[in-house]
Coordinates of C-alpha atoms in Angstrom, one line a residue:
X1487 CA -39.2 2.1 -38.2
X1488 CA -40.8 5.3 -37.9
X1489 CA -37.9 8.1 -37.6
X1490 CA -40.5 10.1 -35.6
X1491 CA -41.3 7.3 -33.3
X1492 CA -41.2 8.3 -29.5
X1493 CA -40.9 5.7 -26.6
X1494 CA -42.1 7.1 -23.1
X1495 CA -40.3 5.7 -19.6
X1496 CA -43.3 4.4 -18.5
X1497 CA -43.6 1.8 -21.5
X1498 CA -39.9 0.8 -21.8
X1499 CA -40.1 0.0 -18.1
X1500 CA -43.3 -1.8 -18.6
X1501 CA -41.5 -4.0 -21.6
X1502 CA -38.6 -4.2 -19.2
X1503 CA -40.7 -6.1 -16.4
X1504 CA -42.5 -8.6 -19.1
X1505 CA -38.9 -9.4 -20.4
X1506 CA -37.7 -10.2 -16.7
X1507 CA -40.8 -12.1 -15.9
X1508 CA -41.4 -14.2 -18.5
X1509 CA -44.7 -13.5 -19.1
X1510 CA -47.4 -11.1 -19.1
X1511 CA -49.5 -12.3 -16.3
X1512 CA -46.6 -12.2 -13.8
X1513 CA -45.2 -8.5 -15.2
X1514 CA -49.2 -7.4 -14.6
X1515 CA -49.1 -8.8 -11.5
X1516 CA -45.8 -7.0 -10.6
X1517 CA -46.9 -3.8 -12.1
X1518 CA -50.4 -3.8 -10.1
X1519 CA -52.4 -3.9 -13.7
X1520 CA -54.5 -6.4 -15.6
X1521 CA -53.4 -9.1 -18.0
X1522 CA -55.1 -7.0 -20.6
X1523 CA -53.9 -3.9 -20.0
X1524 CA -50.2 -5.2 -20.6
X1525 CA -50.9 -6.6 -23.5
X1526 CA -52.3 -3.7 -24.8
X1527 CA -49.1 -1.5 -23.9
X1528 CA -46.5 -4.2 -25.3
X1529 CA -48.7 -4.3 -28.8
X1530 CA -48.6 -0.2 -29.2
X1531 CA -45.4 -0.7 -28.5
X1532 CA -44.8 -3.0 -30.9
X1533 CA -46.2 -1.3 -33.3
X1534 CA -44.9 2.3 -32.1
X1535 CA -41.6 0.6 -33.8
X1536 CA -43.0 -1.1 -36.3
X1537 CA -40.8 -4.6 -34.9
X1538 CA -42.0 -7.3 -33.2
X1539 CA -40.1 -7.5 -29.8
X1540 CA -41.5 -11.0 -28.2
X1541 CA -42.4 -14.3 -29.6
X1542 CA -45.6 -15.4 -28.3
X1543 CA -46.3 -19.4 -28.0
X1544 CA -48.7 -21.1 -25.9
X1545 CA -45.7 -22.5 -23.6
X1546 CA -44.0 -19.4 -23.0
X1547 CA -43.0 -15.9 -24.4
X1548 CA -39.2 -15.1 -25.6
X1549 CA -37.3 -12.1 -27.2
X1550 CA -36.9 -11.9 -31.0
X1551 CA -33.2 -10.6 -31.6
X1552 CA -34.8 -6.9 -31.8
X1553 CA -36.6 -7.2 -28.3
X1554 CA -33.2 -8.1 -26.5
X1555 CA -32.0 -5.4 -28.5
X1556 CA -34.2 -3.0 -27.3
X1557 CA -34.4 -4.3 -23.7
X1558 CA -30.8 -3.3 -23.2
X1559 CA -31.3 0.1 -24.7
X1560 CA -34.2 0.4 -22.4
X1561 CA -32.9 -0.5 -19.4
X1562 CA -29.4 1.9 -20.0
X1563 CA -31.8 5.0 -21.3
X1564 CA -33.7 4.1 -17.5
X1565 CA -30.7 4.2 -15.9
X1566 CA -29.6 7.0 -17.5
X1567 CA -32.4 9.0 -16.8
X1568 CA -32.7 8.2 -12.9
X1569 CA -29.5 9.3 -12.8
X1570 CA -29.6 12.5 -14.4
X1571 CA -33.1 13.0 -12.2
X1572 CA -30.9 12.3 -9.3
X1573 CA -28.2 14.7 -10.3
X1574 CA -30.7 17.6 -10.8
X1575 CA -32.8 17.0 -7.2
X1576 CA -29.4 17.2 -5.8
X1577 CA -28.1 20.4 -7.6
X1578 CA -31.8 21.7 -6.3
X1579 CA -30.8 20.3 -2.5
X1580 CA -27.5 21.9 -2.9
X1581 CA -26.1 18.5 -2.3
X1582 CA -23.8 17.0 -4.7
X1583 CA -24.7 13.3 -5.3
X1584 CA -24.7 11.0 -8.5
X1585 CA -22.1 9.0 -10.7
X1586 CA -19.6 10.6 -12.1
X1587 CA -17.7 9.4 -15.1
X1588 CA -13.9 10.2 -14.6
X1589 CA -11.4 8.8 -17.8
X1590 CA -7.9 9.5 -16.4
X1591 CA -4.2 9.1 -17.8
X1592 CA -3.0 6.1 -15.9
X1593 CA 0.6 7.8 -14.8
X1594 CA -0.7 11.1 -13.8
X1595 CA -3.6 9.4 -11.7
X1596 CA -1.3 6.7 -10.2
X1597 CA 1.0 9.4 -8.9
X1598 CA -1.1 12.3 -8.4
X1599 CA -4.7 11.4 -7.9
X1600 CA -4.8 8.6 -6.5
X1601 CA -3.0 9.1 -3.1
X1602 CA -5.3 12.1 -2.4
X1603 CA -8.7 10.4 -3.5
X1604 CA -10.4 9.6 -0.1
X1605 CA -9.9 13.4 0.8
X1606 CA -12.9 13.6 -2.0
X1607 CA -14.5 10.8 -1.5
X1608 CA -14.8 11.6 2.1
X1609 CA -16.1 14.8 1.6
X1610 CA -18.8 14.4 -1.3
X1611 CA -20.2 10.8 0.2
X1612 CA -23.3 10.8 -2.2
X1613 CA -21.2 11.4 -5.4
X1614 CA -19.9 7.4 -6.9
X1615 CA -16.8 8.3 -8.9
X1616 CA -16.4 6.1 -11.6
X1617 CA -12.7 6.2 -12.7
X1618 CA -11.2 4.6 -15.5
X1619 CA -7.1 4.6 -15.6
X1620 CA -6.3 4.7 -19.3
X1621 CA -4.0 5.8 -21.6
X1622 CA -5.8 6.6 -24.3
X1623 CA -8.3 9.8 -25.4
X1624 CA -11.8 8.8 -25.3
X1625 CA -15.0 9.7 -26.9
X1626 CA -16.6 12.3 -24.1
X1627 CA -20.2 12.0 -26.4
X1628 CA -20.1 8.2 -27.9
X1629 CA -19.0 6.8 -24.0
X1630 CA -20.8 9.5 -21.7
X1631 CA -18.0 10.4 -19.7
X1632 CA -18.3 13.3 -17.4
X1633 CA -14.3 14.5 -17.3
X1634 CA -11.1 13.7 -19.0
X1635 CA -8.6 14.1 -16.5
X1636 CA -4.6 14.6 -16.9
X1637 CA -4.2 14.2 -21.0
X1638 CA -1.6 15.7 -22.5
X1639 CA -3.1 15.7 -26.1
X1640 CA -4.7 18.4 -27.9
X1641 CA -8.8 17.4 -27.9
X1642 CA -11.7 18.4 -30.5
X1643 CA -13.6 21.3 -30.9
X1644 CA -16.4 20.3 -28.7
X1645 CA -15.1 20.2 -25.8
X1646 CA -13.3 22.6 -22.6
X1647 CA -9.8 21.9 -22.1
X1648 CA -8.2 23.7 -19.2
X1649 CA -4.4 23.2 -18.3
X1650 CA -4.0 22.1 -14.8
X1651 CA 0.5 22.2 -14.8
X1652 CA 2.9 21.0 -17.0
X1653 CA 5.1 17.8 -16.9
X1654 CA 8.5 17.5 -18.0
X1655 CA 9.2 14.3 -20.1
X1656 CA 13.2 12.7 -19.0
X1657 CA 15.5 10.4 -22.0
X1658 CA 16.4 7.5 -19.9
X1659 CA 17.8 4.0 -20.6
X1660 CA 19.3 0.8 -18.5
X1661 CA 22.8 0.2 -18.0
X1662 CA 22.9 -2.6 -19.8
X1663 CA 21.5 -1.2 -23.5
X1664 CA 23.9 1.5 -23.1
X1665 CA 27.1 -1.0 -22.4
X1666 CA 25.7 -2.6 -25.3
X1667 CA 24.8 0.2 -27.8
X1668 CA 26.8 3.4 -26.3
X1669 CA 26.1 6.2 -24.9
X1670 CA 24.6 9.4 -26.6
X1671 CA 26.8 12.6 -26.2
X1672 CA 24.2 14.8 -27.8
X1673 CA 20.9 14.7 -29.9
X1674 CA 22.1 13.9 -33.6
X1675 CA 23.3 10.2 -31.7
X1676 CA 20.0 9.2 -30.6
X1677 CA 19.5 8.4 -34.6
X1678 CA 21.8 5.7 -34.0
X1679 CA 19.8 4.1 -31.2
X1680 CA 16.4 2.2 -30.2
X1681 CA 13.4 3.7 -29.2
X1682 CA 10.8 2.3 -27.1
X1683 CA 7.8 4.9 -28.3
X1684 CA 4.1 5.0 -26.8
X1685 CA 1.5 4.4 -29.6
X1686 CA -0.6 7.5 -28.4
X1687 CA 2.2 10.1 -29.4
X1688 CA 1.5 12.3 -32.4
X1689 CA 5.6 11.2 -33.9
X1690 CA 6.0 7.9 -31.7
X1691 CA 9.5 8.0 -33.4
X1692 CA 10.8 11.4 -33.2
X1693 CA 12.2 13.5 -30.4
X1694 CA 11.8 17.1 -29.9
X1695 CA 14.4 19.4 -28.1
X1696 CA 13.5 22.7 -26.0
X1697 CA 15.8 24.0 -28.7
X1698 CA 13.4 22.8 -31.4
X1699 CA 15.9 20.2 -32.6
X1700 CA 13.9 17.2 -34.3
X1701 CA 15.8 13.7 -34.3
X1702 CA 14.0 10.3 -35.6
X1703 CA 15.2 7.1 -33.8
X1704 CA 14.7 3.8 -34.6
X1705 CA 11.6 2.6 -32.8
X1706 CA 12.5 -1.4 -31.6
X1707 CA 8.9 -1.8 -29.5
X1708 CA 5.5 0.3 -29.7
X1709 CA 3.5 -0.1 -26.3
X1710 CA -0.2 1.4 -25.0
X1711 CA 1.0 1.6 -21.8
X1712 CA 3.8 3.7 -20.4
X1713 CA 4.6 1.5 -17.0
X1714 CA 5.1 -1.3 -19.6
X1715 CA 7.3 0.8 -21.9
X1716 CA 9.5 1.8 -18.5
X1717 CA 9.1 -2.2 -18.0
X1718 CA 10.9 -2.6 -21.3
X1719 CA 13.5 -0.2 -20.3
X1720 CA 14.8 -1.8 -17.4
X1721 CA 15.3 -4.8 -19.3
X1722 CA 17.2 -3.2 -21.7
X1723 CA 15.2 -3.1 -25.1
X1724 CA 15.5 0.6 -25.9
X1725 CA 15.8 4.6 -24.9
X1726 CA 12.0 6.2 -23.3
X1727 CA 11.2 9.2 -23.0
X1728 CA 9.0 9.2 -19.8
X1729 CA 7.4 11.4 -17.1
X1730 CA 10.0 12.6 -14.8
X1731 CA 7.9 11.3 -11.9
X1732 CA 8.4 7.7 -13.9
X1733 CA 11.5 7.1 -13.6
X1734 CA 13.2 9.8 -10.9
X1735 CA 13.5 7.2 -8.3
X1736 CA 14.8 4.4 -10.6
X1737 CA 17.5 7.1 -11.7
X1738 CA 18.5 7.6 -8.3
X1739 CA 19.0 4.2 -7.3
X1740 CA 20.7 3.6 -10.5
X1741 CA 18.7 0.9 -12.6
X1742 CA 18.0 3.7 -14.6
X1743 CA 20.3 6.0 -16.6
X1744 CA 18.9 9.7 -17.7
X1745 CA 20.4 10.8 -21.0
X1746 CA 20.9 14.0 -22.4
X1747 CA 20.2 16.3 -19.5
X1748 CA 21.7 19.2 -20.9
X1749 CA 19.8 19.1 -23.9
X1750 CA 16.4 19.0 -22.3
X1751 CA 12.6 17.9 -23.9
X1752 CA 10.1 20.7 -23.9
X1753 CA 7.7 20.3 -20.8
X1754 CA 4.1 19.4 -22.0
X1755 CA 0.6 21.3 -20.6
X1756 CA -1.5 19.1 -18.8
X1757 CA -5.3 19.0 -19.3
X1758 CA -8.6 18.5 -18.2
X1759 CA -11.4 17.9 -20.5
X1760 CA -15.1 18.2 -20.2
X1761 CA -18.6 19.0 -22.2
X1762 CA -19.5 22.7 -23.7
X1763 CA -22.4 23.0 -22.2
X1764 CA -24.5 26.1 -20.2
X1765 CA -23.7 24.9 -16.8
X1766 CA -21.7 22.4 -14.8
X1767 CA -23.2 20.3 -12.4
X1768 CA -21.9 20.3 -8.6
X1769 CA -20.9 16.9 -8.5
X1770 CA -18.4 17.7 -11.6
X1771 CA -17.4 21.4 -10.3
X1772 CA -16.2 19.7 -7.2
X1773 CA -14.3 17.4 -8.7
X1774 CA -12.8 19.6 -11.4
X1775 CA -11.7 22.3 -8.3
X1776 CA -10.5 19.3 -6.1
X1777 CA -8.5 17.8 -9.6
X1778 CA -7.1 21.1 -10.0
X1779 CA -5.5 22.1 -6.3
X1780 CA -3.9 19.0 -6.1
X1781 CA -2.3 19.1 -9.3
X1782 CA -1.6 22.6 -9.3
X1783 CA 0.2 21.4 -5.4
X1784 CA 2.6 18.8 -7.2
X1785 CA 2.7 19.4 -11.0

């Protein structure tokens, strides 16, 4: 294949309709053009790649494995591109509208996003938020995400981070592992004990004091997810290190014991993530300043 080769709208759409109808005559039909004149567009096509993209037999026509390759890349570069052409007639309009690719920590959304979505959602109609609760740092490029919302990780060059608050991580275990196991009086104990660590920490294992004091525990149980590691708590498998919003209400009621208090975690900033790029477009703005006041509220 030609590494100069260019493939316009017009003839991806065109392949797109012959693929869905099964033939040339129907997509010509569909298309308002002659038999003909498809044919002639699928074979520059077809040779505009240098692959063949359909097997032609005098039953019927089906996609060699580079045609449904191709047919999904046209159909996603289509879509792709109506939506940006949406995005930009409404920027002109002064009217945000569009889809808008959201990747959020799943803790920081449940608590804090969440409850105050349809406030946005009610007042931008025309934008379609596409949220994904995660806890994990995507690839802003590779997966064409507009925002990366609530992270507390460091991210790449490439990209604007702006801290929106801080949270304030809280040592807590269950009753039951600490009848079993003891409980800590200061730091230097927590060597002696279980960990329950979150595989998306930069030292799963170790623990970092405001006062800069390092300790490495014994990690029993590595988890993805931090309402499963709080999960894991309760049932007694370890010590966390959670959000204080994670576990507050589970220490007042009890089920939950916080450690350490005295001896206190450093509280971590808490970002937003989004493209380098000359300008922002409204639908994004919006939701950056509406992602910002409500954390700024509550963080």
């Amino acid at each position: 294949m030609s590494p100069n080769f260019r493939v316009s709208p017009q003839q991806m759409q065109v392949f797109l309709d012959i693929a869905e109808a099964g033939s040339i005559a129907a997509a010509a039909k569909k298309l308002g053009l002659t038999a003909p004149a498809v044919s002639k567009q699928l074979a520059m096509l077809e040779n505009q790649l240098e692959l063949g993209l359909i097997e032609r037999t005098t039953r019927r026509m089906q996609l060699t494995p580079a045609g449904r390759i191709f047919k999904d890349y046209a159909a996603e570069t289509l879509r792709l591109l109506s939506e940006r052409e949406s995005r930009y007639l409404s920027e002109m309009r002064g009217e945000p509208s569009g889809t808008l690719r959201v990747v959020a920590a799943r803790p920081l959304a449940t608590q804090f996003l969440l409850p105050h979505l349809h406030e946005f959602t009610s007042r931008f109609p025309h934008i379609t938020l596409d949220l994904e609760l995660a806890e994990r740092f995507p690839d802003i490029e590779q997966e064409n995400i507009d925002l990366i919302f609530g992270m507390t990780m460091q991210g790449t060059a490439g990209l604007i981070q702006r801290s929106i608050g801080k949270t304030a991580y809280w040592l807590c275990a269950a009753p039951s592992y600490l009848e079993r196991h003891g409980h800590p009086q200061q730091p230097d104990d927590l060597s002696e004990h279980y960990l329950i660590a979150h595989t998306m920490r930069r030292h799963p294992n170790r623990l970092t004091f405001r006062d800069h004091q390092e300790v490495a525990m014994r990690t029993v149980l590595r988890l993805n997810d931090t309402s499963a590691m709080r999960q894991a708590t309760c049932q007694g498998t370890g010590i966390v290190s959670l959000h204080h919003y994670m576990v507050e209400d589970m220490i007042r009621s009890g089920e939950l014991i916080r450690l350490l208090p005295d001896y206190e975690l450093p509280a971590v900033p808490v970002h937003l993530f989004y493209r380098k790029s000359g300008r922002i477009l409204p639908a994004l703005r919006h939701f950056i300043d509406f992602a910002v006041k409500i954390c700024r509220i509550q963080l």
